[in-house]
mmCIF file of C-alpha atoms in Angstrom:
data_model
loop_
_atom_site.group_PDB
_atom_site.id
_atom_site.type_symbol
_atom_site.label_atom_id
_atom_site.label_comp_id
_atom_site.label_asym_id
_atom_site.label_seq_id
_atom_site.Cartn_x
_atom_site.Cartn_y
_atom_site.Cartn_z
ATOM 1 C CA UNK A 1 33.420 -87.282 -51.029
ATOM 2 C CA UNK A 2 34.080 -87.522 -54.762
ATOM 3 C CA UNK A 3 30.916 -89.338 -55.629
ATOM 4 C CA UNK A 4 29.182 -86.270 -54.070
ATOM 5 C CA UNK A 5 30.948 -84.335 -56.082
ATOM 6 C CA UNK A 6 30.407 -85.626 -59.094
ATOM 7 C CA UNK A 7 26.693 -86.011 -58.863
ATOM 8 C CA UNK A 8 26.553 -82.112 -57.835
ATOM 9 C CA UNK A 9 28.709 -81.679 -60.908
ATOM 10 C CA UNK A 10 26.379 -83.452 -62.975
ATOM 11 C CA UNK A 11 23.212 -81.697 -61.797
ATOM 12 C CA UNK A 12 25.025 -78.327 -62.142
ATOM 13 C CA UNK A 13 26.035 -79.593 -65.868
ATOM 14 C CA UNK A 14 21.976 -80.703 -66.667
ATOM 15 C CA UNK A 15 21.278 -76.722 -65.167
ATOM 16 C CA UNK A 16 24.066 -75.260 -67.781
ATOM 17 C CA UNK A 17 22.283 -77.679 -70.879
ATOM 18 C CA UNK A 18 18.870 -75.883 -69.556
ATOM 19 C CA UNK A 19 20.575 -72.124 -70.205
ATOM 20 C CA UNK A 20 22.099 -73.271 -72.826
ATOM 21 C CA UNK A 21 20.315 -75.960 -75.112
ATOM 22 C CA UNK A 22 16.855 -75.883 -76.953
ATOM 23 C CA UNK A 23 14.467 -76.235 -74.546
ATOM 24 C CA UNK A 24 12.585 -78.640 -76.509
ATOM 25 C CA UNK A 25 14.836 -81.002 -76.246
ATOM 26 C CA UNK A 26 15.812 -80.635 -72.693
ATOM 27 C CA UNK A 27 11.995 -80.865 -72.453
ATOM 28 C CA UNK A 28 11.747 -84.214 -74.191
ATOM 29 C CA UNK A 29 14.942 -85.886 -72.964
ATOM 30 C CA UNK A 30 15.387 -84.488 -68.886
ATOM 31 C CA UNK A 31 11.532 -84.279 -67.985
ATOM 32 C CA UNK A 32 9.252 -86.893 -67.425
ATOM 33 C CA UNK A 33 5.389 -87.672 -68.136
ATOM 34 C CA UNK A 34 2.979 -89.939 -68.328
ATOM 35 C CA UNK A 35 2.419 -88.694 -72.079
ATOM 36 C CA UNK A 36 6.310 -89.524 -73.335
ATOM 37 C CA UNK A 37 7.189 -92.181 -70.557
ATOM 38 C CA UNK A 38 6.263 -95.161 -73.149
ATOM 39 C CA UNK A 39 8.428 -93.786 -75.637
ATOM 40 C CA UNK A 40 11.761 -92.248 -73.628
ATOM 41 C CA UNK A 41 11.849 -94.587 -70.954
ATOM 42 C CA UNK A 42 14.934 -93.301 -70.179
ATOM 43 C CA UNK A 43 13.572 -89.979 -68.497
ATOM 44 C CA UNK A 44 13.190 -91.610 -65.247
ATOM 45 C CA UNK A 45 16.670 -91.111 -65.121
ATOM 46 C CA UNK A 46 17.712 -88.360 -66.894
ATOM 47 C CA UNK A 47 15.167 -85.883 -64.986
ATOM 48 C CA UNK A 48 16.230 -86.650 -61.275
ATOM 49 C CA UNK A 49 19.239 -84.182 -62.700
ATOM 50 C CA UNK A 50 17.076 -81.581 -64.059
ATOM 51 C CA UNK A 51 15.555 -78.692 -62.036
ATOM 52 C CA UNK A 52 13.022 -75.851 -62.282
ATOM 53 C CA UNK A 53 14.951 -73.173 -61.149
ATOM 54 C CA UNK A 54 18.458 -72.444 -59.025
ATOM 55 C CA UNK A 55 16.670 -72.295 -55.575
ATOM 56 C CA UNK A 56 15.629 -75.695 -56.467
ATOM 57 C CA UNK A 57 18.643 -77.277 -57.399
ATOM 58 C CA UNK A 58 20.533 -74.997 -54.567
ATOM 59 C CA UNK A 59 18.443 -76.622 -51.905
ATOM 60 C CA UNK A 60 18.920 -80.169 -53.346
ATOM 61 C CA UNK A 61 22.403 -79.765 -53.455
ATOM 62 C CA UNK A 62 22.880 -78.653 -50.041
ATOM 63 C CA UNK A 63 20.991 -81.404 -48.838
ATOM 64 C CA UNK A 64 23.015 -83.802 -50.860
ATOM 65 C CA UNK A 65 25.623 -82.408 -49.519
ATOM 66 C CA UNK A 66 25.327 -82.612 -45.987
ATOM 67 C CA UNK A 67 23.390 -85.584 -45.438
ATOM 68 C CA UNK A 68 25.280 -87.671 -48.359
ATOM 69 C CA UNK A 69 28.784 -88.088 -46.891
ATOM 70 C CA UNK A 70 27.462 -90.415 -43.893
ATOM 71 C CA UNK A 71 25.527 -92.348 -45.679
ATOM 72 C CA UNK A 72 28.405 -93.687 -48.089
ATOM 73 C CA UNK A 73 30.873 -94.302 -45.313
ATOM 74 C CA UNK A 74 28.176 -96.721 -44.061
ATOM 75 C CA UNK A 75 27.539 -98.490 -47.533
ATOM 76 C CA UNK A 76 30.132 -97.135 -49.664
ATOM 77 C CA UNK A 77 30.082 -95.219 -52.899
ATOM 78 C CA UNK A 78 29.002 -97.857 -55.375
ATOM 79 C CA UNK A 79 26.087 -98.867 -53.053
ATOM 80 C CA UNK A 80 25.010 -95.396 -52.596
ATOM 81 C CA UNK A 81 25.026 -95.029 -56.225
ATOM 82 C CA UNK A 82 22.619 -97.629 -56.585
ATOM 83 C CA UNK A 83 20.548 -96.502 -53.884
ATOM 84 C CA UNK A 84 20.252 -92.672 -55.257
ATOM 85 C CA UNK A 85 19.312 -93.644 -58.688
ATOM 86 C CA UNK A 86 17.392 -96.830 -57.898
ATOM 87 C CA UNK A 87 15.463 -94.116 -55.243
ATOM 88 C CA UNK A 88 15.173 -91.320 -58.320
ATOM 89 C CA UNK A 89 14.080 -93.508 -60.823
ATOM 90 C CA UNK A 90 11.135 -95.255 -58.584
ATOM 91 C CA UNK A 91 10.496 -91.797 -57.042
ATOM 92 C CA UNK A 92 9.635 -90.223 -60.992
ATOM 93 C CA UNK A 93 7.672 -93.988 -61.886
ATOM 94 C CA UNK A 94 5.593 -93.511 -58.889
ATOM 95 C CA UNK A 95 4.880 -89.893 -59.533
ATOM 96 C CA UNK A 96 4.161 -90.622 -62.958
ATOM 97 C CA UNK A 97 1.619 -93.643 -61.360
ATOM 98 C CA UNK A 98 -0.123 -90.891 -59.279
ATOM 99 C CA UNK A 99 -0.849 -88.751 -62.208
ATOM 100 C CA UNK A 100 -1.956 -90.757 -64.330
ATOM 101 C CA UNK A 101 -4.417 -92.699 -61.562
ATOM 102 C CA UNK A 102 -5.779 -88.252 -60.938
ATOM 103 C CA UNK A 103 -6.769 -87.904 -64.495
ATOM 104 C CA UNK A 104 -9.306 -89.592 -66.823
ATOM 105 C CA UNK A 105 -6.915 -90.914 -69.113
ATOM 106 C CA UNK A 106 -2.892 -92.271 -69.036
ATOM 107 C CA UNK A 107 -2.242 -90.047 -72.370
ATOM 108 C CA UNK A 108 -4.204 -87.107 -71.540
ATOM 109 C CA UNK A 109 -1.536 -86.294 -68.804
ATOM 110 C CA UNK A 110 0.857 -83.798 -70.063
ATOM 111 C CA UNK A 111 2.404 -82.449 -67.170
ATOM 112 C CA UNK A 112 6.255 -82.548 -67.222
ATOM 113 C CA UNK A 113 8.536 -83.601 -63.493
ATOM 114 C CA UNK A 114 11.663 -83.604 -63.307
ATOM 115 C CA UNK A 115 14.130 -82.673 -59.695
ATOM 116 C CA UNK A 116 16.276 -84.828 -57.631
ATOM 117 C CA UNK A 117 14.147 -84.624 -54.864
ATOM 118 C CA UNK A 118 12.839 -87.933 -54.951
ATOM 119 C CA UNK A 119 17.004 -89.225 -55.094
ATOM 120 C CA UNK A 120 17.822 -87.014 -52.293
ATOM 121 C CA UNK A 121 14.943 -87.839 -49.493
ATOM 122 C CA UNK A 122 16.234 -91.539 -49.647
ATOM 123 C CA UNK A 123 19.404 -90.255 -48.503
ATOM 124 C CA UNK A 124 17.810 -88.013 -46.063
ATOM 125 C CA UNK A 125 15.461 -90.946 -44.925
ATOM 126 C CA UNK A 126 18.510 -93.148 -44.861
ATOM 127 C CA UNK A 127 20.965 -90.555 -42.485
ATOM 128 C CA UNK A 128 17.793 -90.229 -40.740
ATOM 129 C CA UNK A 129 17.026 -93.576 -39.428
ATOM 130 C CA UNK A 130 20.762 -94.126 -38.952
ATOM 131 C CA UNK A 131 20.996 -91.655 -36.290
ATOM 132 C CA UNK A 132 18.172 -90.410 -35.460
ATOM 133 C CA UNK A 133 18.999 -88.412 -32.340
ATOM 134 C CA UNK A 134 21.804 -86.390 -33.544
ATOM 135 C CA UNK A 135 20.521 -82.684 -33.860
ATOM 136 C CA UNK A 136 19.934 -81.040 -36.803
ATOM 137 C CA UNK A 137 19.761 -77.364 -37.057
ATOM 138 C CA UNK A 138 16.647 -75.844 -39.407
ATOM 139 C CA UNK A 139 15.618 -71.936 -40.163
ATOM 140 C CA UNK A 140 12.136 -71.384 -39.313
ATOM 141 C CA UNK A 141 12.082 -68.010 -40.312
ATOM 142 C CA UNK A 142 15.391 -67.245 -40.261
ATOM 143 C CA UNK A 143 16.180 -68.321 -36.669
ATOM 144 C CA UNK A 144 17.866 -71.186 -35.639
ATOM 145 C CA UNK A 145 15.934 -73.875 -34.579
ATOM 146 C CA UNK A 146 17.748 -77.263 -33.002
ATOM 147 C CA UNK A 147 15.537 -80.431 -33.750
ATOM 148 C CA UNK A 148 16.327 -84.677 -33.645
ATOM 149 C CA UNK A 149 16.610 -85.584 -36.494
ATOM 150 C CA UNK A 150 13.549 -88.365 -36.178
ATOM 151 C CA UNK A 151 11.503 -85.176 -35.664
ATOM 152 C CA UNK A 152 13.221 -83.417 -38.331
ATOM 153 C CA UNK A 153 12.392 -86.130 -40.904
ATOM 154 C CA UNK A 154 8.921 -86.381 -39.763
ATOM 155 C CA UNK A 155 8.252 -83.245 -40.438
ATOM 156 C CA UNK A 156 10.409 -83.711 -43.880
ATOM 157 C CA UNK A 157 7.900 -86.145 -45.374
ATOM 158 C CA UNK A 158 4.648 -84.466 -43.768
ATOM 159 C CA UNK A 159 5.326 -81.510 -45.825
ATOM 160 C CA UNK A 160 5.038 -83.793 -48.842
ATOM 161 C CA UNK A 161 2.298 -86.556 -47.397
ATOM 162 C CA UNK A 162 0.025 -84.291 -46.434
ATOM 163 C CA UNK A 163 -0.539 -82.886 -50.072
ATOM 164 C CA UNK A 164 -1.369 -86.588 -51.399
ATOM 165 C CA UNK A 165 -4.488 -86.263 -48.909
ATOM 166 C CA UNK A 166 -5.589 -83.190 -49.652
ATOM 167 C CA UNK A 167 -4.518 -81.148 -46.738
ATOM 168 C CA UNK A 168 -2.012 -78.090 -46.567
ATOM 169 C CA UNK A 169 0.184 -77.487 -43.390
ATOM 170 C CA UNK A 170 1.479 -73.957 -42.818
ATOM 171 C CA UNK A 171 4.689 -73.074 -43.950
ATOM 172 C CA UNK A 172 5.698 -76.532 -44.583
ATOM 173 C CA UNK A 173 3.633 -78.004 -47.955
ATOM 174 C CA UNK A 174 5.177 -75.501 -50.589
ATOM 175 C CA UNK A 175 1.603 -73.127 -50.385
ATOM 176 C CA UNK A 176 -0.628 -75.277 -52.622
ATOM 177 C CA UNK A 177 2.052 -75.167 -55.459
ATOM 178 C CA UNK A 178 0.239 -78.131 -57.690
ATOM 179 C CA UNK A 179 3.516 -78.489 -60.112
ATOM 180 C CA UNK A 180 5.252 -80.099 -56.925
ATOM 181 C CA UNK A 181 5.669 -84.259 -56.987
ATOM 182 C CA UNK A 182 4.657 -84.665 -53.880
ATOM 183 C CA UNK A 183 4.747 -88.236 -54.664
ATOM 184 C CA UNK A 184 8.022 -88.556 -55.715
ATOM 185 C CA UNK A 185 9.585 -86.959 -52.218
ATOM 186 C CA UNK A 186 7.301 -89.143 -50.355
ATOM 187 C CA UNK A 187 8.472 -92.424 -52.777
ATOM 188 C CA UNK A 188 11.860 -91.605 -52.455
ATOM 189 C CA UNK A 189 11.856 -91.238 -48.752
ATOM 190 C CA UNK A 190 10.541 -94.459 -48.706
ATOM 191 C CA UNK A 191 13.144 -96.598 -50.797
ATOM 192 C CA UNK A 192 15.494 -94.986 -48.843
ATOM 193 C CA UNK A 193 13.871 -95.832 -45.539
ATOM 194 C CA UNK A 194 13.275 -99.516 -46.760
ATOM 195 C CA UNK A 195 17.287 -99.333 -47.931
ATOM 196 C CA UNK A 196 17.837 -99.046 -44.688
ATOM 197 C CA UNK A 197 15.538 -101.146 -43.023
ATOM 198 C CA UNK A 198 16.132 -104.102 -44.588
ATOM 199 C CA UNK A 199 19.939 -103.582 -44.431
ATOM 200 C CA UNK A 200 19.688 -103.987 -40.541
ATOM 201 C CA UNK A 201 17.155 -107.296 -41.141
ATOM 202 C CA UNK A 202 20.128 -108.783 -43.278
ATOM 203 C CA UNK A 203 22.563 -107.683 -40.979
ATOM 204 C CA UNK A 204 24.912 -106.019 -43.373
ATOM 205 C CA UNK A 205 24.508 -102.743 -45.298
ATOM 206 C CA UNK A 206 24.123 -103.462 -49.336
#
Protein backbone atom coordinates (compact mmCIF):
# COMPACT_ATOMS: atom_id res chain seq x y z
CA UNK A 1 0.00 0.00 0.00
CA UNK A 2 1.36 3.47 -0.73
CA UNK A 3 0.65 4.92 2.65
CA UNK A 4 2.92 2.08 3.92
CA UNK A 5 5.25 3.09 1.81
CA UNK A 6 5.55 6.33 2.45
CA UNK A 7 5.69 6.14 6.19
CA UNK A 8 8.68 3.47 5.73
CA UNK A 9 10.10 6.11 3.44
CA UNK A 10 9.83 8.65 5.95
CA UNK A 11 11.35 6.67 8.83
CA UNK A 12 14.18 5.55 6.50
CA UNK A 13 14.58 9.49 5.58
CA UNK A 14 14.60 10.53 9.74
CA UNK A 15 17.54 7.37 9.84
CA UNK A 16 19.56 9.18 6.77
CA UNK A 17 19.10 12.95 8.82
CA UNK A 18 20.62 10.81 11.94
CA UNK A 19 23.95 9.79 9.64
CA UNK A 20 23.88 12.71 8.23
CA UNK A 21 22.82 15.88 10.35
CA UNK A 22 24.26 17.33 13.69
CA UNK A 23 23.24 15.24 16.18
CA UNK A 24 22.30 17.98 18.36
CA UNK A 25 19.75 18.90 16.53
CA UNK A 26 18.33 15.61 15.62
CA UNK A 27 18.62 15.33 19.43
CA UNK A 28 16.49 18.37 20.16
CA UNK A 29 13.97 18.16 17.31
CA UNK A 30 13.30 13.91 16.78
CA UNK A 31 13.69 12.84 20.58
CA UNK A 32 11.49 13.41 23.26
CA UNK A 33 11.73 14.23 27.17
CA UNK A 34 10.21 15.30 29.91
CA UNK A 35 13.07 18.07 30.14
CA UNK A 36 12.29 19.74 26.40
CA UNK A 37 8.57 18.48 26.04
CA UNK A 38 7.25 22.09 27.35
CA UNK A 39 9.24 23.79 24.92
CA UNK A 40 9.17 21.46 21.45
CA UNK A 41 5.90 20.12 21.82
CA UNK A 42 6.20 18.99 18.60
CA UNK A 43 8.58 15.94 19.46
CA UNK A 44 5.75 13.75 20.20
CA UNK A 45 5.58 13.56 16.69
CA UNK A 46 8.63 13.97 15.17
CA UNK A 47 10.36 11.04 17.34
CA UNK A 48 7.85 8.12 16.53
CA UNK A 49 10.19 8.42 13.12
CA UNK A 50 13.43 8.37 14.80
CA UNK A 51 15.30 5.21 15.90
CA UNK A 52 18.31 4.04 17.94
CA UNK A 53 19.86 1.92 15.64
CA UNK A 54 19.00 -0.15 12.13
CA UNK A 55 17.86 -3.38 13.98
CA UNK A 56 15.43 -1.10 15.52
CA UNK A 57 13.98 0.57 12.77
CA UNK A 58 14.42 -2.90 10.63
CA UNK A 59 12.13 -4.64 13.04
CA UNK A 60 9.58 -1.75 13.09
CA UNK A 61 9.44 -1.68 9.59
CA UNK A 62 8.81 -5.20 9.05
CA UNK A 63 6.15 -5.13 11.39
CA UNK A 64 4.62 -2.16 9.71
CA UNK A 65 4.84 -3.87 6.96
CA UNK A 66 3.12 -6.95 7.40
CA UNK A 67 0.57 -6.19 9.80
CA UNK A 68 -0.26 -2.57 8.18
CA UNK A 69 -1.83 -3.54 4.83
CA UNK A 70 -5.02 -5.24 6.61
CA UNK A 71 -5.61 -2.86 8.77
CA UNK A 72 -6.16 0.02 6.07
CA UNK A 73 -8.34 -2.08 3.82
CA UNK A 74 -10.60 -2.23 6.91
CA UNK A 75 -10.50 1.63 7.71
CA UNK A 76 -8.77 3.04 4.87
CA UNK A 77 -5.62 5.07 4.51
CA UNK A 78 -6.66 8.42 5.92
CA UNK A 79 -8.13 6.67 9.03
CA UNK A 80 -5.11 4.66 9.55
CA UNK A 81 -3.17 7.74 9.36
CA UNK A 82 -4.91 9.12 12.14
CA UNK A 83 -4.81 6.11 14.09
CA UNK A 84 -0.78 5.61 13.72
CA UNK A 85 0.05 9.07 14.70
CA UNK A 86 -2.80 9.70 17.13
CA UNK A 87 -1.30 6.03 18.68
CA UNK A 88 2.59 7.52 18.42
CA UNK A 89 1.95 10.68 19.77
CA UNK A 90 -0.12 9.33 23.02
CA UNK A 91 2.33 6.38 23.15
CA UNK A 92 5.62 9.17 23.62
CA UNK A 93 3.02 11.57 26.13
CA UNK A 94 2.42 8.58 28.20
CA UNK A 95 6.00 7.51 28.31
CA UNK A 96 7.01 10.86 29.02
CA UNK A 97 4.04 10.68 32.07
CA UNK A 98 5.80 7.51 33.41
CA UNK A 99 9.11 9.14 33.69
CA UNK A 100 8.47 11.88 35.04
CA UNK A 101 5.91 10.17 37.86
CA UNK A 102 9.76 7.56 38.51
CA UNK A 103 11.81 10.54 39.32
CA UNK A 104 11.77 13.27 42.02
CA UNK A 105 11.26 16.01 39.80
CA UNK A 106 9.39 16.72 36.05
CA UNK A 107 12.74 18.73 34.95
CA UNK A 108 15.27 16.59 36.44
CA UNK A 109 14.34 13.90 33.76
CA UNK A 110 16.72 14.02 30.96
CA UNK A 111 16.37 10.90 29.31
CA UNK A 112 15.70 11.16 25.53
CA UNK A 113 12.74 8.40 23.57
CA UNK A 114 12.16 8.37 20.49
CA UNK A 115 10.98 4.83 18.02
CA UNK A 116 7.82 4.05 16.31
CA UNK A 117 7.09 1.39 18.47
CA UNK A 118 4.42 2.89 20.29
CA UNK A 119 2.70 3.78 16.38
CA UNK A 120 3.26 0.32 15.31
CA UNK A 121 1.73 -1.94 18.37
CA UNK A 122 -1.66 -0.09 17.68
CA UNK A 123 -1.54 -1.54 14.38
CA UNK A 124 -0.41 -4.80 15.68
CA UNK A 125 -3.13 -4.60 18.50
CA UNK A 126 -5.58 -3.54 15.85
CA UNK A 127 -4.75 -6.72 13.08
CA UNK A 128 -4.75 -8.56 16.22
CA UNK A 129 -8.16 -8.27 17.55
CA UNK A 130 -9.44 -8.29 13.97
CA UNK A 131 -8.50 -11.76 13.43
CA UNK A 132 -7.33 -13.18 16.04
CA UNK A 133 -7.10 -16.82 15.00
CA UNK A 134 -5.22 -16.53 11.87
CA UNK A 135 -1.62 -17.96 12.53
CA UNK A 136 1.24 -16.09 12.76
CA UNK A 137 4.61 -17.52 12.33
CA UNK A 138 7.50 -16.23 15.08
CA UNK A 139 11.44 -17.35 15.45
CA UNK A 140 12.09 -18.51 18.82
CA UNK A 141 15.51 -19.13 18.30
CA UNK A 142 15.64 -19.37 14.92
CA UNK A 143 12.96 -22.07 14.43
CA UNK A 144 9.71 -21.63 13.25
CA UNK A 145 7.18 -21.46 15.62
CA UNK A 146 3.20 -21.27 14.43
CA UNK A 147 1.10 -19.29 17.09
CA UNK A 148 -2.81 -17.45 17.00
CA UNK A 149 -2.38 -14.48 16.77
CA UNK A 150 -4.48 -13.66 20.25
CA UNK A 151 -1.58 -15.63 21.77
CA UNK A 152 0.89 -13.96 19.71
CA UNK A 153 -0.22 -10.49 20.88
CA UNK A 154 -0.40 -11.54 24.38
CA UNK A 155 2.77 -12.37 24.52
CA UNK A 156 3.56 -8.99 22.36
CA UNK A 157 2.48 -6.68 25.17
CA UNK A 158 3.75 -9.01 28.16
CA UNK A 159 7.17 -8.46 26.96
CA UNK A 160 6.56 -4.76 27.51
CA UNK A 161 3.91 -4.94 30.70
CA UNK A 162 5.83 -6.91 32.61
CA UNK A 163 8.78 -4.31 32.83
CA UNK A 164 6.25 -1.51 34.20
CA UNK A 165 5.91 -4.02 37.30
CA UNK A 166 9.12 -4.77 37.87
CA UNK A 167 9.44 -8.24 36.58
CA UNK A 168 11.66 -9.65 33.62
CA UNK A 169 10.43 -12.67 31.46
CA UNK A 170 13.07 -14.70 29.64
CA UNK A 171 13.85 -13.94 26.29
CA UNK A 172 10.93 -11.78 25.83
CA UNK A 173 11.47 -8.20 28.00
CA UNK A 174 14.61 -6.90 25.99
CA UNK A 175 17.17 -8.30 29.14
CA UNK A 176 16.64 -5.44 31.62
CA UNK A 177 17.58 -2.84 28.87
CA UNK A 178 16.26 0.40 31.06
CA UNK A 179 16.51 2.87 27.81
CA UNK A 180 13.40 0.82 26.45
CA UNK A 181 9.70 2.75 26.71
CA UNK A 182 8.11 0.11 27.87
CA UNK A 183 5.30 2.41 28.33
CA UNK A 184 4.98 3.64 25.11
CA UNK A 185 4.57 -0.13 23.43
CA UNK A 186 2.17 -0.92 26.09
CA UNK A 187 0.18 2.76 25.38
CA UNK A 188 0.23 2.26 21.92
CA UNK A 189 -1.11 -1.21 21.98
CA UNK A 190 -3.76 0.13 23.80
CA UNK A 191 -5.11 3.07 21.50
CA UNK A 192 -4.94 0.70 18.99
CA UNK A 193 -6.91 -1.94 20.83
CA UNK A 194 -9.51 0.77 21.97
CA UNK A 195 -9.45 1.91 17.95
CA UNK A 196 -10.74 -1.09 17.46
CA UNK A 197 -12.97 -1.74 20.12
CA UNK A 198 -14.97 1.01 19.96
CA UNK A 199 -15.18 0.80 16.12
CA UNK A 200 -17.24 -2.50 16.56
CA UNK A 201 -19.48 -0.60 19.57
CA UNK A 202 -20.30 2.11 16.81
CA UNK A 203 -20.75 -0.33 14.30
CA UNK A 204 -18.58 1.16 11.64
CA UNK A 205 -14.77 1.40 11.45
CA UNK A 206 -13.53 5.31 11.82
Amino acid sequence: APVIGGLIAANVGVWGMWQNVDHRFMAKHFTTSTDGILRRPHTLFTAMFSHRDGFHLLGNMLTLFFFGPEVIYVIGARRFLALYGGAGAIANACQLAIAAATTKSFYWMQESFLGASGAVNSVVAWSVLANPWRMIVVFAEFIPLPLPAILYGGLFIAKDAAPLVGIQIPYLSGHGHHSIAHGAHVSGAAVGAAHYVFSRRLGRFF
